Amino acid sequence: MDKLESIKSSSKMNARIRKNSIWKSIFFLSTLVGLVVLAILIVRVLGQGLAWLDWDFLTGRLSTSAERAGIMGAILGTVWVMIVVIPVTLIVGVGTAIYLELYAKKGKFQSFIATNISNLAGVPSIVYGLLGLTVFSRLMGLGNAVLAGGLTLALLVLPILIVSAQEALRAVPGYLSEASLAMGATKWQTIRRVVLPAAIPSILTGSILALSRAIGETAPLTVLGIPALLIPFPNGLFDTFTALPMQIYYWTLDSSLVAEYANLAAATIIVLLLLLFILNSVAIFIRNKFQQRY
Amino acid sequence: MANSDSNNNTAVNVSEMIAQNKKKKNLSNFTEKSVPVILFLLASITVLTTIGILYTLITEAIHFFMEVPIWDFFTGTELRPLSQNPEFGLLPLLNGTIISSVIAMLVAGPIGLMSAIYLSEYASDRVRRVLKPLLEVLAGIPTIVYGFFAFTFVTPIIRAIWPQVEATNILSPGLVMGVMIIPMIASLSEDAMTSVPNAMREGSLAMGATKLETTFKVVIPAAFSGIIASFVLGISRAIGETMIVTIASGSSKNFTFDITESMQTMTAYIVEVSGGEAAAGTTIYYSLYAVALTLFVFTLIMNLLARYVSRKFREEY
């Protein structure tokens, strides 16, 4: 006991212990750095934009005068784009995931597709913009219509959705499908009536997260040449549109000319972040409420 | 008689049922056979996307290199796409991309790694359950919001402290980009560190090492490949990041190393030129694809490198 005490009180041991606790605080503080920046960002945006955020702003049309400008066009544009993105990504994404997880034979081809998907996930979004510009805008002649923007964003978030759908399908235990097959159900019947229903909550969660990525994405839209000031509202898939992030982009750029535009950008950011917050809350709700643990 | 009648009835029913069953079977056989084909076609869309990206970038870049020699493009220090006798040198853009990524990694690397150490080695379960989702919020914020933040908040603060800094400069977007990448490095490194088996930590602690010594001499070496992979992915993210640098760093095409000045990255160049300035078929238009191809190859190499590192040097326990 004496010996232990003497070791403990020896200056070297104390120094080591002190070093440990000093570093512990440094580690803790660096964890806080990100969170402090997040807090500053949110407080700053709220402080700048909240006063400008009212019903007229939400429902108004775009205008060069800051007092009268509204973002209804951008909101509708974002909604229209989502009308394209949601079905395309869900059908293609879930279909691909089912194929890879349940049909494809484990082998070179399957691992080729899997590698390809993870590489696609790492491609910068601006490159997707150029793909959309070349294929959808120019080749298919869609210009800067809703459909061109929606398809471009759909391709962009597809890898995210595929990976999360694959994980969802993998989490469905094998005995469920084995029981179904043993009862005489065919493979597709088993997938449609047993595997998919069990996986749907996780698939929904993943697709909402992919969707929120698409909502906030700006770079590919700038490449497509989405216009700065658009007075008419979009009414269909072939109409020209603008979206919330594009609106933020132009107002931020022009804030060096008209100072109030920075406030309009901040107010639009509040709308965008609120939308993302609601979507993510829904995703978390679905995950907690419906996800079964087997 | 009644008996045979009912027998007859069932016989008819059975044969009908068999016929029906056959029809059903044919139908379900058809679905059983066609579903995999449809799903295969859906799965091949991802492959088509890759082919589409490669095809468009390469064919249009070839057009560009027929007008501008490839050597001049990669070694040129002058980028003047709109002047009378245009010059298309990549180096100013490459320089802007590298400098902004270095600044971002100087922020995100140490802070992300230290956050990962705290979350994986020091934080209690309860603290981790609060901090981790909050950090992930940081990753979910659209980059355009960071761009706004860099341009309207960070830059003015930097200029108040350091007056030589221009209204658009590479420093402010670099720093903000770093903050954006923190959660990525933190969560990937943390995953690598938590997968180090506890037995190794306990062994080290039992030998009298402090937690700090255990972290640096046991956990980090064991998780090294995952940590390096997270850094490489962070760099790849910084290279491909577009909106923050487009907004806050301006469009000056100077070949300079002065971080107080405006610089253009490859991504910002693509935004500037594609935003209506270039008509299809002009050299400027084709230069988009040459720059994008370079960007694509860079990020692809980074992503492959990250996967190679985490696979090749993974320590199996």
PDB file of N, CA and C in Angstrom, chain A residues 16 20 23-24 27-28 30-31 34-35 38 40-41 44 48 91 95-96 98-99 103 109 115-116 118-120 122-124 126 130-131 134 138 162 186-188 216 218 222-223 249 252 262 269 276, chain B residues 32 35-36 39-40 42-43 46-47 49-50 52-53 56 111 114-115 117-118 122 131 134 138 141-142 144 148-149 151-153 208 211-213 242-243 246 270-271 274 285 289 292 295-296 299 303 307:
ATOM      1  N   ARG A  16       1.772  12.671 -15.803  1.00  0.00           N
ATOM      2  CA  ARG A  16       1.081  11.923 -16.856  1.00  0.00           C
ATOM      3  C   ARG A  16      -0.435  12.045 -16.713  1.00  0.00           C
ATOM      4  N   ASN A  20      -3.088  13.849 -19.248  1.00  0.00           N
ATOM      5  CA  ASN A  20      -4.297  13.181 -19.734  1.00  0.00           C
ATOM      6  C   ASN A  20      -5.513  14.084 -19.587  1.00  0.00           C
ATOM      7  N   TRP A  23      -5.462  17.077 -22.028  1.00  0.00           N
ATOM      8  CA  TRP A  23      -5.831  16.677 -23.389  1.00  0.00           C
ATOM      9  C   TRP A  23      -7.300  16.342 -23.491  1.00  0.00           C
ATOM     10  N   LYS A  24      -7.824  15.789 -22.410  1.00  0.00           N
ATOM     11  CA  LYS A  24      -9.254  15.479 -22.431  1.00  0.00           C
ATOM     12  C   LYS A  24     -10.062  16.747 -22.677  1.00  0.00           C
ATOM     13  N   PHE A  27      -9.674  17.808 -26.318  1.00  0.00           N
ATOM     14  CA  PHE A  27     -10.526  16.995 -27.193  1.00  0.00           C
ATOM     15  C   PHE A  27     -11.976  17.453 -27.107  1.00  0.00           C
ATOM     16  N   PHE A  28     -12.415  17.708 -25.875  1.00  0.00           N
ATOM     17  CA  PHE A  28     -13.803  18.132 -25.687  1.00  0.00           C
ATOM     18  C   PHE A  28     -14.057  19.464 -26.382  1.00  0.00           C
ATOM     19  N   SER A  30     -12.470  20.736 -28.906  1.00  0.00           N
ATOM     20  CA  SER A  30     -12.521  20.656 -30.378  1.00  0.00           C
ATOM     21  C   SER A  30     -13.829  20.049 -30.854  1.00  0.00           C
ATOM     22  N   THR A  31     -14.413  19.169 -30.033  1.00  0.00           N
ATOM     23  CA  THR A  31     -15.737  18.670 -30.412  1.00  0.00           C
ATOM     24  C   THR A  31     -16.739  19.812 -30.426  1.00  0.00           C
ATOM     25  N   GLY A  34     -17.175  22.649 -33.807  1.00  0.00           N
ATOM     26  CA  GLY A  34     -18.189  22.489 -34.841  1.00  0.00           C
ATOM     27  C   GLY A  34     -19.553  22.946 -34.366  1.00  0.00           C
ATOM     28  N   LEU A  35     -19.885  22.570 -33.126  1.00  0.00           N
ATOM     29  CA  LEU A  35     -21.218  22.894 -32.614  1.00  0.00           C
ATOM     30  C   LEU A  35     -21.374  24.395 -32.385  1.00  0.00           C
ATOM     31  N   LEU A  38     -22.007  25.948 -35.637  1.00  0.00           N
ATOM     32  CA  LEU A  38     -23.399  25.669 -36.004  1.00  0.00           C
ATOM     33  C   LEU A  38     -24.343  26.637 -35.304  1.00  0.00           C
ATOM     34  N   ILE A  40     -23.620  29.621 -34.020  1.00  0.00           N
ATOM     35  CA  ILE A  40     -23.443  30.989 -34.540  1.00  0.00           C
ATOM     36  C   ILE A  40     -24.177  31.135 -35.864  1.00  0.00           C
ATOM     37  N   LEU A  41     -24.019  30.119 -36.719  1.00  0.00           N
ATOM     38  CA  LEU A  41     -24.647  30.167 -38.043  1.00  0.00           C
ATOM     39  C   LEU A  41     -26.157  30.316 -37.907  1.00  0.00           C
ATOM     40  N   ARG A  44     -27.173  33.697 -36.372  1.00  0.00           N
ATOM     41  CA  ARG A  44     -26.926  34.753 -37.357  1.00  0.00           C
ATOM     42  C   ARG A  44     -28.038  34.767 -38.421  1.00  0.00           C
ATOM     43  N   GLN A  48     -30.861  37.690 -38.941  1.00  0.00           N
ATOM     44  CA  GLN A  48     -30.883  38.472 -40.158  1.00  0.00           C
ATOM     45  C   GLN A  48     -32.204  38.312 -40.914  1.00  0.00           C
ATOM     46  N   ILE A  91     -38.233   4.330 -57.528  1.00  0.00           N
ATOM     47  CA  ILE A  91     -38.372   3.162 -58.403  1.00  0.00           C
ATOM     48  C   ILE A  91     -36.998   2.618 -58.780  1.00  0.00           C
ATOM     49  N   GLY A  95     -35.491  -0.645 -56.881  1.00  0.00           N
ATOM     50  CA  GLY A  95     -35.332  -1.723 -57.855  1.00  0.00           C
ATOM     51  C   GLY A  95     -33.896  -2.219 -57.919  1.00  0.00           C
ATOM     52  N   THR A  96     -32.966  -1.267 -57.986  1.00  0.00           N
ATOM     53  CA  THR A  96     -31.558  -1.651 -58.025  1.00  0.00           C
ATOM     54  C   THR A  96     -31.156  -2.398 -56.763  1.00  0.00           C
ATOM     55  N   ILE A  98     -33.050  -4.149 -54.748  1.00  0.00           N
ATOM     56  CA  ILE A  98     -33.629  -5.507 -54.751  1.00  0.00           C
ATOM     57  C   ILE A  98     -32.824  -6.413 -55.671  1.00  0.00           C
ATOM     58  N   TYR A  99     -32.489  -5.883 -56.837  1.00  0.00           N
ATOM     59  CA  TYR A  99     -31.716  -6.707 -57.769  1.00  0.00           C
ATOM     60  C   TYR A  99     -30.383  -7.117 -57.149  1.00  0.00           C
ATOM     61  N   TYR A 103     -31.448 -10.785 -56.215  1.00  0.00           N
ATOM     62  CA  TYR A 103     -31.416 -11.526 -57.480  1.00  0.00           C
ATOM     63  C   TYR A 103     -30.010 -11.785 -57.991  1.00  0.00           C
ATOM     64  N   PHE A 109     -19.913  -9.408 -61.596  1.00  0.00           N
ATOM     65  CA  PHE A 109     -20.827  -8.373 -62.068  1.00  0.00           C
ATOM     66  C   PHE A 109     -21.433  -7.600 -60.901  1.00  0.00           C
ATOM     67  N   THR A 115     -19.188  -1.453 -56.720  1.00  0.00           N
ATOM     68  CA  THR A 115     -18.057  -0.523 -56.772  1.00  0.00           C
ATOM     69  C   THR A 115     -18.449   0.724 -57.535  1.00  0.00           C
ATOM     70  N   ASN A 116     -19.159   0.507 -58.630  1.00  0.00           N
ATOM     71  CA  ASN A 116     -19.602   1.625 -59.455  1.00  0.00           C
ATOM     72  C   ASN A 116     -20.477   2.587 -58.648  1.00  0.00           C
ATOM     73  N   SER A 118     -20.520   3.047 -55.387  1.00  0.00           N
ATOM     74  CA  SER A 118     -19.790   3.805 -54.364  1.00  0.00           C
ATOM     75  C   SER A 118     -18.897   4.854 -55.027  1.00  0.00           C
ATOM     76  N   ASN A 119     -18.432   4.592 -56.239  1.00  0.00           N
ATOM     77  CA  ASN A 119     -17.693   5.639 -56.945  1.00  0.00           C
ATOM     78  C   ASN A 119     -18.605   6.791 -57.340  1.00  0.00           C
ATOM     79  N   LEU A 120     -19.823   6.453 -57.788  1.00  0.00           N
ATOM     80  CA  LEU A 120     -20.767   7.503 -58.170  1.00  0.00           C
ATOM     81  C   LEU A 120     -21.077   8.410 -56.988  1.00  0.00           C
ATOM     82  N   GLY A 122     -19.157   9.391 -54.836  1.00  0.00           N
ATOM     83  CA  GLY A 122     -18.063  10.318 -54.582  1.00  0.00           C
ATOM     84  C   GLY A 122     -17.857  11.340 -55.681  1.00  0.00           C
ATOM     85  N   VAL A 123     -18.637  11.241 -56.754  1.00  0.00           N
ATOM     86  CA  VAL A 123     -18.483  12.209 -57.853  1.00  0.00           C
ATOM     87  C   VAL A 123     -19.036  13.565 -57.409  1.00  0.00           C
ATOM     88  N   PRO A 124     -18.277  14.658 -57.595  1.00  0.00           N
ATOM     89  CA  PRO A 124     -18.763  15.965 -57.177  1.00  0.00           C
ATOM     90  C   PRO A 124     -20.079  16.310 -57.869  1.00  0.00           C
ATOM     91  N   ILE A 126     -21.211  18.937 -59.047  1.00  0.00           N
ATOM     92  CA  ILE A 126     -21.121  19.809 -60.221  1.00  0.00           C
ATOM     93  C   ILE A 126     -20.942  18.999 -61.503  1.00  0.00           C
ATOM     94  N   LEU A 130     -23.014  18.907 -65.186  1.00  0.00           N
ATOM     95  CA  LEU A 130     -22.582  18.876 -66.586  1.00  0.00           C
ATOM     96  C   LEU A 130     -23.226  17.725 -67.337  1.00  0.00           C
ATOM     97  N   LEU A 131     -23.381  16.579 -66.655  1.00  0.00           N
ATOM     98  CA  LEU A 131     -24.076  15.453 -67.290  1.00  0.00           C
ATOM     99  C   LEU A 131     -25.501  15.863 -67.647  1.00  0.00           C
ATOM    100  N   THR A 134     -25.562  18.289 -70.565  1.00  0.00           N
ATOM    101  CA  THR A 134     -25.296  17.668 -71.865  1.00  0.00           C
ATOM    102  C   THR A 134     -26.445  16.771 -72.291  1.00  0.00           C
ATOM    103  N   ARG A 138     -29.467  19.595 -73.309  1.00  0.00           N
ATOM    104  CA  ARG A 138     -29.138  19.800 -74.722  1.00  0.00           C
ATOM    105  C   ARG A 138     -29.629  18.648 -75.587  1.00  0.00           C
ATOM    106  N   ILE A 162     -29.791   3.961 -52.973  1.00  0.00           N
ATOM    107  CA  ILE A 162     -29.519   2.544 -53.227  1.00  0.00           C
ATOM    108  C   ILE A 162     -28.825   1.915 -52.015  1.00  0.00           C
ATOM    109  N   THR A 186     -43.761 -17.878 -54.501  1.00  0.00           N
ATOM    110  CA  THR A 186     -42.632 -17.730 -55.421  1.00  0.00           C
ATOM    111  C   THR A 186     -41.704 -16.647 -54.897  1.00  0.00           C
ATOM    112  N   LYS A 187     -40.582 -16.502 -55.579  1.00  0.00           N
ATOM    113  CA  LYS A 187     -39.580 -15.540 -55.116  1.00  0.00           C
ATOM    114  C   LYS A 187     -40.122 -14.114 -55.118  1.00  0.00           C
ATOM    115  N   TRP A 188     -40.774 -13.746 -56.234  1.00  0.00           N
ATOM    116  CA  TRP A 188     -41.280 -12.382 -56.339  1.00  0.00           C
ATOM    117  C   TRP A 188     -42.399 -12.134 -55.343  1.00  0.00           C
ATOM    118  N   GLY A 216     -31.425  20.578 -50.969  1.00  0.00           N
ATOM    119  CA  GLY A 216     -30.436  21.604 -50.653  1.00  0.00           C
ATOM    120  C   GLY A 216     -29.377  21.789 -51.717  1.00  0.00           C
ATOM    121  N   THR A 218     -27.335  22.842 -54.886  1.00  0.00           N
ATOM    122  CA  THR A 218     -27.352  24.032 -55.724  1.00  0.00           C
ATOM    123  C   THR A 218     -26.497  23.894 -56.973  1.00  0.00           C
ATOM    124  N   THR A 222     -27.002  25.376 -60.950  1.00  0.00           N
ATOM    125  CA  THR A 222     -26.333  26.528 -61.551  1.00  0.00           C
ATOM    126  C   THR A 222     -25.793  26.168 -62.929  1.00  0.00           C
ATOM    127  N   VAL A 223     -25.312  24.920 -63.076  1.00  0.00           N
ATOM    128  CA  VAL A 223     -24.778  24.503 -64.372  1.00  0.00           C
ATOM    129  C   VAL A 223     -25.886  24.433 -65.417  1.00  0.00           C
ATOM    130  N   TYR A 249     -28.703  31.618 -53.584  1.00  0.00           N
ATOM    131  CA  TYR A 249     -27.453  31.877 -54.302  1.00  0.00           C
ATOM    132  C   TYR A 249     -27.460  33.271 -54.925  1.00  0.00           C
ATOM    133  N   THR A 252     -27.525  36.087 -52.336  1.00  0.00           N
ATOM    134  CA  THR A 252     -26.244  36.243 -51.657  1.00  0.00           C
ATOM    135  C   THR A 252     -25.250  36.955 -52.566  1.00  0.00           C
ATOM    136  N   ALA A 262     -29.168  40.374 -48.661  1.00  0.00           N
ATOM    137  CA  ALA A 262     -28.602  39.418 -47.702  1.00  0.00           C
ATOM    138  C   ALA A 262     -29.681  38.966 -46.721  1.00  0.00           C
ATOM    139  N   ILE A 269     -33.104  31.058 -46.365  1.00  0.00           N
ATOM    140  CA  ILE A 269     -32.374  29.977 -45.701  1.00  0.00           C
ATOM    141  C   ILE A 269     -33.208  29.402 -44.552  1.00  0.00           C
ATOM    142  N   LEU A 276     -35.964  21.185 -44.301  1.00  0.00           N
ATOM    143  CA  LEU A 276     -35.070  20.046 -44.072  1.00  0.00           C
ATOM    144  C   LEU A 276     -35.284  19.476 -42.674  1.00  0.00           C
TER     145      LEU A 276
ATOM    146  N   GLU B  32     -42.562 -13.989 -62.631  1.00  0.00           N
ATOM    147  CA  GLU B  32     -41.325 -14.484 -62.017  1.00  0.00           C
ATOM    148  C   GLU B  32     -40.137 -14.299 -62.949  1.00  0.00           C
ATOM    149  N   VAL B  35     -39.659 -10.090 -63.773  1.00  0.00           N
ATOM    150  CA  VAL B  35     -39.236  -9.182 -62.705  1.00  0.00           C
ATOM    151  C   VAL B  35     -37.715  -9.040 -62.641  1.00  0.00           C
ATOM    152  N   PRO B  36     -36.948 -10.142 -62.640  1.00  0.00           N
ATOM    153  CA  PRO B  36     -35.499  -9.962 -62.585  1.00  0.00           C
ATOM    154  C   PRO B  36     -34.968  -9.152 -63.762  1.00  0.00           C
ATOM    155  N   LEU B  39     -35.732  -5.517 -63.031  1.00  0.00           N
ATOM    156  CA  LEU B  39     -34.846  -5.034 -61.967  1.00  0.00           C
ATOM    157  C   LEU B  39     -33.422  -4.871 -62.490  1.00  0.00           C
ATOM    158  N   PHE B  40     -33.020  -5.796 -63.350  1.00  0.00           N
ATOM    159  CA  PHE B  40     -31.675  -5.696 -63.926  1.00  0.00           C
ATOM    160  C   PHE B  40     -31.536  -4.405 -64.731  1.00  0.00           C
ATOM    161  N   LEU B  42     -33.214  -1.669 -64.276  1.00  0.00           N
ATOM    162  CA  LEU B  42     -33.139  -0.548 -63.333  1.00  0.00           C
ATOM    163  C   LEU B  42     -31.721  -0.431 -62.767  1.00  0.00           C
ATOM    164  N   ALA B  43     -31.140  -1.590 -62.417  1.00  0.00           N
ATOM    165  CA  ALA B  43     -29.799  -1.564 -61.825  1.00  0.00           C
ATOM    166  C   ALA B  43     -28.776  -1.057 -62.825  1.00  0.00           C
ATOM    167  N   THR B  46     -27.498   2.850 -63.080  1.00  0.00           N
ATOM    168  CA  THR B  46     -26.319   3.408 -62.412  1.00  0.00           C
ATOM    169  C   THR B  46     -25.082   3.250 -63.290  1.00  0.00           C
ATOM    170  N   VAL B  47     -25.002   2.100 -63.976  1.00  0.00           N
ATOM    171  CA  VAL B  47     -23.856   1.910 -64.870  1.00  0.00           C
ATOM    172  C   VAL B  47     -23.937   2.901 -66.032  1.00  0.00           C
ATOM    173  N   THR B  49     -25.246   5.799 -65.918  1.00  0.00           N
ATOM    174  CA  THR B  49     -24.852   7.117 -65.417  1.00  0.00           C
ATOM    175  C   THR B  49     -23.343   7.288 -65.501  1.00  0.00           C
ATOM    176  N   THR B  50     -22.617   6.268 -65.050  1.00  0.00           N
ATOM    177  CA  THR B  50     -21.157   6.348 -65.120  1.00  0.00           C
ATOM    178  C   THR B  50     -20.699   6.480 -66.557  1.00  0.00           C
ATOM    179  N   GLY B  52     -22.393   7.600 -69.012  1.00  0.00           N
ATOM    180  CA  GLY B  52     -22.796   8.930 -69.478  1.00  0.00           C
ATOM    181  C   GLY B  52     -21.812   9.998 -69.042  1.00  0.00           C
ATOM    182  N   ILE B  53     -21.422   9.963 -67.771  1.00  0.00           N
ATOM    183  CA  ILE B  53     -20.469  10.957 -67.271  1.00  0.00           C
ATOM    184  C   ILE B  53     -19.155  10.848 -68.035  1.00  0.00           C
ATOM    185  N   THR B  56     -19.623  11.905 -71.897  1.00  0.00           N
ATOM    186  CA  THR B  56     -19.766  13.339 -72.158  1.00  0.00           C
ATOM    187  C   THR B  56     -18.464  14.071 -71.827  1.00  0.00           C
ATOM    188  N   ILE B 111      -9.317  19.080 -35.967  1.00  0.00           N
ATOM    189  CA  ILE B 111     -10.539  19.188 -35.170  1.00  0.00           C
ATOM    190  C   ILE B 111     -11.394  17.932 -35.318  1.00  0.00           C
ATOM    191  N   MET B 114      -9.672  15.092 -33.375  1.00  0.00           N
ATOM    192  CA  MET B 114      -9.794  15.248 -31.921  1.00  0.00           C
ATOM    193  C   MET B 114     -11.239  15.032 -31.459  1.00  0.00           C
ATOM    194  N   SER B 115     -12.201  15.466 -32.299  1.00  0.00           N
ATOM    195  CA  SER B 115     -13.600  15.176 -31.960  1.00  0.00           C
ATOM    196  C   SER B 115     -13.824  13.670 -31.932  1.00  0.00           C
ATOM    197  N   ILE B 117     -11.611  11.364 -31.316  1.00  0.00           N
ATOM    198  CA  ILE B 117     -10.976  10.803 -30.117  1.00  0.00           C
ATOM    199  C   ILE B 117     -11.875  11.022 -28.910  1.00  0.00           C
ATOM    200  N   TYR B 118     -12.407  12.251 -28.801  1.00  0.00           N
ATOM    201  CA  TYR B 118     -13.258  12.521 -27.641  1.00  0.00           C
ATOM    202  C   TYR B 118     -14.481  11.610 -27.648  1.00  0.00           C
ATOM    203  N   TYR B 122     -13.300   9.156 -24.804  1.00  0.00           N
ATOM    204  CA  TYR B 122     -13.514   9.858 -23.542  1.00  0.00           C
ATOM    205  C   TYR B 122     -14.982  10.032 -23.161  1.00  0.00           C
ATOM    206  N   LEU B 131     -24.020  14.605 -28.438  1.00  0.00           N
ATOM    207  CA  LEU B 131     -23.091  15.320 -29.315  1.00  0.00           C
ATOM    208  C   LEU B 131     -23.107  14.811 -30.745  1.00  0.00           C
ATOM    209  N   LEU B 134     -25.867  16.060 -33.041  1.00  0.00           N
ATOM    210  CA  LEU B 134     -25.680  17.487 -33.266  1.00  0.00           C
ATOM    211  C   LEU B 134     -24.598  17.726 -34.316  1.00  0.00           C
ATOM    212  N   LEU B 138     -24.593  19.371 -38.619  1.00  0.00           N
ATOM    213  CA  LEU B 138     -23.608  20.185 -39.344  1.00  0.00           C
ATOM    214  C   LEU B 138     -23.376  19.630 -40.744  1.00  0.00           C
ATOM    215  N   ILE B 141     -26.404  20.417 -43.348  1.00  0.00           N
ATOM    216  CA  ILE B 141     -26.728  21.777 -43.794  1.00  0.00           C
ATOM    217  C   ILE B 141     -26.269  21.967 -45.241  1.00  0.00           C
ATOM    218  N   PRO B 142     -27.149  22.467 -46.104  1.00  0.00           N
ATOM    219  CA  PRO B 142     -26.782  22.627 -47.514  1.00  0.00           C
ATOM    220  C   PRO B 142     -25.571  23.534 -47.673  1.00  0.00           C
ATOM    221  N   ILE B 144     -24.919  25.713 -49.809  1.00  0.00           N
ATOM    222  CA  ILE B 144     -25.233  27.100 -50.162  1.00  0.00           C
ATOM    223  C   ILE B 144     -25.350  27.951 -48.894  1.00  0.00           C
ATOM    224  N   PHE B 148     -23.260  31.334 -47.970  1.00  0.00           N
ATOM    225  CA  PHE B 148     -23.839  32.564 -47.437  1.00  0.00           C
ATOM    226  C   PHE B 148     -23.111  32.989 -46.163  1.00  0.00           C
ATOM    227  N   PHE B 149     -22.889  32.022 -45.277  1.00  0.00           N
ATOM    228  CA  PHE B 149     -22.238  32.275 -43.988  1.00  0.00           C
ATOM    229  C   PHE B 149     -20.812  32.795 -44.204  1.00  0.00           C
ATOM    230  N   PHE B 151     -19.569  34.272 -46.855  1.00  0.00           N
ATOM    231  CA  PHE B 151     -19.525  35.544 -47.565  1.00  0.00           C
ATOM    232  C   PHE B 151     -20.004  36.699 -46.695  1.00  0.00           C
ATOM    233  N   THR B 152     -21.090  36.489 -45.949  1.00  0.00           N
ATOM    234  CA  THR B 152     -21.695  37.611 -45.227  1.00  0.00           C
ATOM    235  C   THR B 152     -21.278  37.686 -43.764  1.00  0.00           C
ATOM    236  N   PHE B 153     -20.619  36.656 -43.246  1.00  0.00           N
ATOM    237  CA  PHE B 153     -20.271  36.683 -41.825  1.00  0.00           C
ATOM    238  C   PHE B 153     -18.780  36.485 -41.579  1.00  0.00           C
ATOM    239  N   GLY B 208      -0.797   0.181 -16.919  1.00  0.00           N
ATOM    240  CA  GLY B 208      -0.519   1.436 -16.240  1.00  0.00           C
ATOM    241  C   GLY B 208      -0.489   2.641 -17.150  1.00  0.00           C
ATOM    242  N   LYS B 211      -5.181   7.080 -20.228  1.00  0.00           N
ATOM    243  CA  LYS B 211      -6.080   7.006 -21.373  1.00  0.00           C
ATOM    244  C   LYS B 211      -5.460   7.665 -22.597  1.00  0.00           C
ATOM    245  N   LEU B 212      -4.776   8.782 -22.350  1.00  0.00           N
ATOM    246  CA  LEU B 212      -4.146   9.510 -23.451  1.00  0.00           C
ATOM    247  C   LEU B 212      -3.087   8.651 -24.128  1.00  0.00           C
ATOM    248  N   GLU B 213      -2.258   7.996 -23.294  1.00  0.00           N
ATOM    249  CA  GLU B 213      -1.194   7.151 -23.855  1.00  0.00           C
ATOM    250  C   GLU B 213      -1.797   5.974 -24.605  1.00  0.00           C
ATOM    251  N   THR B 242     -18.421  23.113 -54.216  1.00  0.00           N
ATOM    252  CA  THR B 242     -18.628  24.136 -55.232  1.00  0.00           C
ATOM    253  C   THR B 242     -19.145  25.460 -54.694  1.00  0.00           C
ATOM    254  N   MET B 243     -20.293  25.414 -53.994  1.00  0.00           N
ATOM    255  CA  MET B 243     -21.002  26.666 -53.742  1.00  0.00           C
ATOM    256  C   MET B 243     -20.247  27.598 -52.800  1.00  0.00           C
ATOM    257  N   THR B 246     -17.537  29.278 -54.773  1.00  0.00           N
ATOM    258  CA  THR B 246     -18.111  30.119 -55.832  1.00  0.00           C
ATOM    259  C   THR B 246     -18.568  31.451 -55.259  1.00  0.00           C
ATOM    260  N   ILE B 270     -16.411  26.112 -63.398  1.00  0.00           N
ATOM    261  CA  ILE B 270     -17.508  25.443 -64.115  1.00  0.00           C
ATOM    262  C   ILE B 270     -18.812  26.213 -63.906  1.00  0.00           C
ATOM    263  N   VAL B 271     -19.064  26.640 -62.669  1.00  0.00           N
ATOM    264  CA  VAL B 271     -20.291  27.400 -62.393  1.00  0.00           C
ATOM    265  C   VAL B 271     -20.291  28.698 -63.191  1.00  0.00           C
ATOM    266  N   SER B 274     -20.539  27.982 -67.129  1.00  0.00           N
ATOM    267  CA  SER B 274     -21.766  27.356 -67.612  1.00  0.00           C
ATOM    268  C   SER B 274     -22.974  28.232 -67.354  1.00  0.00           C
ATOM    269  N   TYR B 285     -16.851  26.775 -73.994  1.00  0.00           N
ATOM    270  CA  TYR B 285     -17.802  25.726 -73.627  1.00  0.00           C
ATOM    271  C   TYR B 285     -17.082  24.397 -73.459  1.00  0.00           C
ATOM    272  N   TYR B 289     -15.623  21.052 -69.968  1.00  0.00           N
ATOM    273  CA  TYR B 289     -15.537  19.598 -69.846  1.00  0.00           C
ATOM    274  C   TYR B 289     -14.112  19.160 -69.535  1.00  0.00           C
ATOM    275  N   ALA B 292     -13.826  19.794 -65.908  1.00  0.00           N
ATOM    276  CA  ALA B 292     -14.630  18.823 -65.164  1.00  0.00           C
ATOM    277  C   ALA B 292     -13.997  17.440 -65.196  1.00  0.00           C
ATOM    278  N   LEU B 295     -11.290  17.409 -62.684  1.00  0.00           N
ATOM    279  CA  LEU B 295     -11.904  17.329 -61.359  1.00  0.00           C
ATOM    280  C   LEU B 295     -12.377  15.908 -61.064  1.00  0.00           C
ATOM    281  N   PHE B 296     -13.038  15.311 -62.054  1.00  0.00           N
ATOM    282  CA  PHE B 296     -13.560  13.950 -61.901  1.00  0.00           C
ATOM    283  C   PHE B 296     -12.429  12.974 -61.621  1.00  0.00           C
ATOM    284  N   THR B 299     -11.037  13.443 -57.990  1.00  0.00           N
ATOM    285  CA  THR B 299     -11.863  12.897 -56.904  1.00  0.00           C
ATOM    286  C   THR B 299     -11.937  11.384 -56.999  1.00  0.00           C
ATOM    287  N   ASN B 303     -11.026   8.820 -54.037  1.00  0.00           N
ATOM    288  CA  ASN B 303     -11.956   7.835 -53.501  1.00  0.00           C
ATOM    289  C   ASN B 303     -11.395   6.423 -53.594  1.00  0.00           C
ATOM    290  N   ARG B 307     -10.397   3.832 -50.449  1.00  0.00           N
ATOM    291  CA  ARG B 307     -10.834   2.448 -50.319  1.00  0.00           C
ATOM    292  C   ARG B 307      -9.637   1.512 -50.240  1.00  0.00           C
TER     293      ARG B 307
END
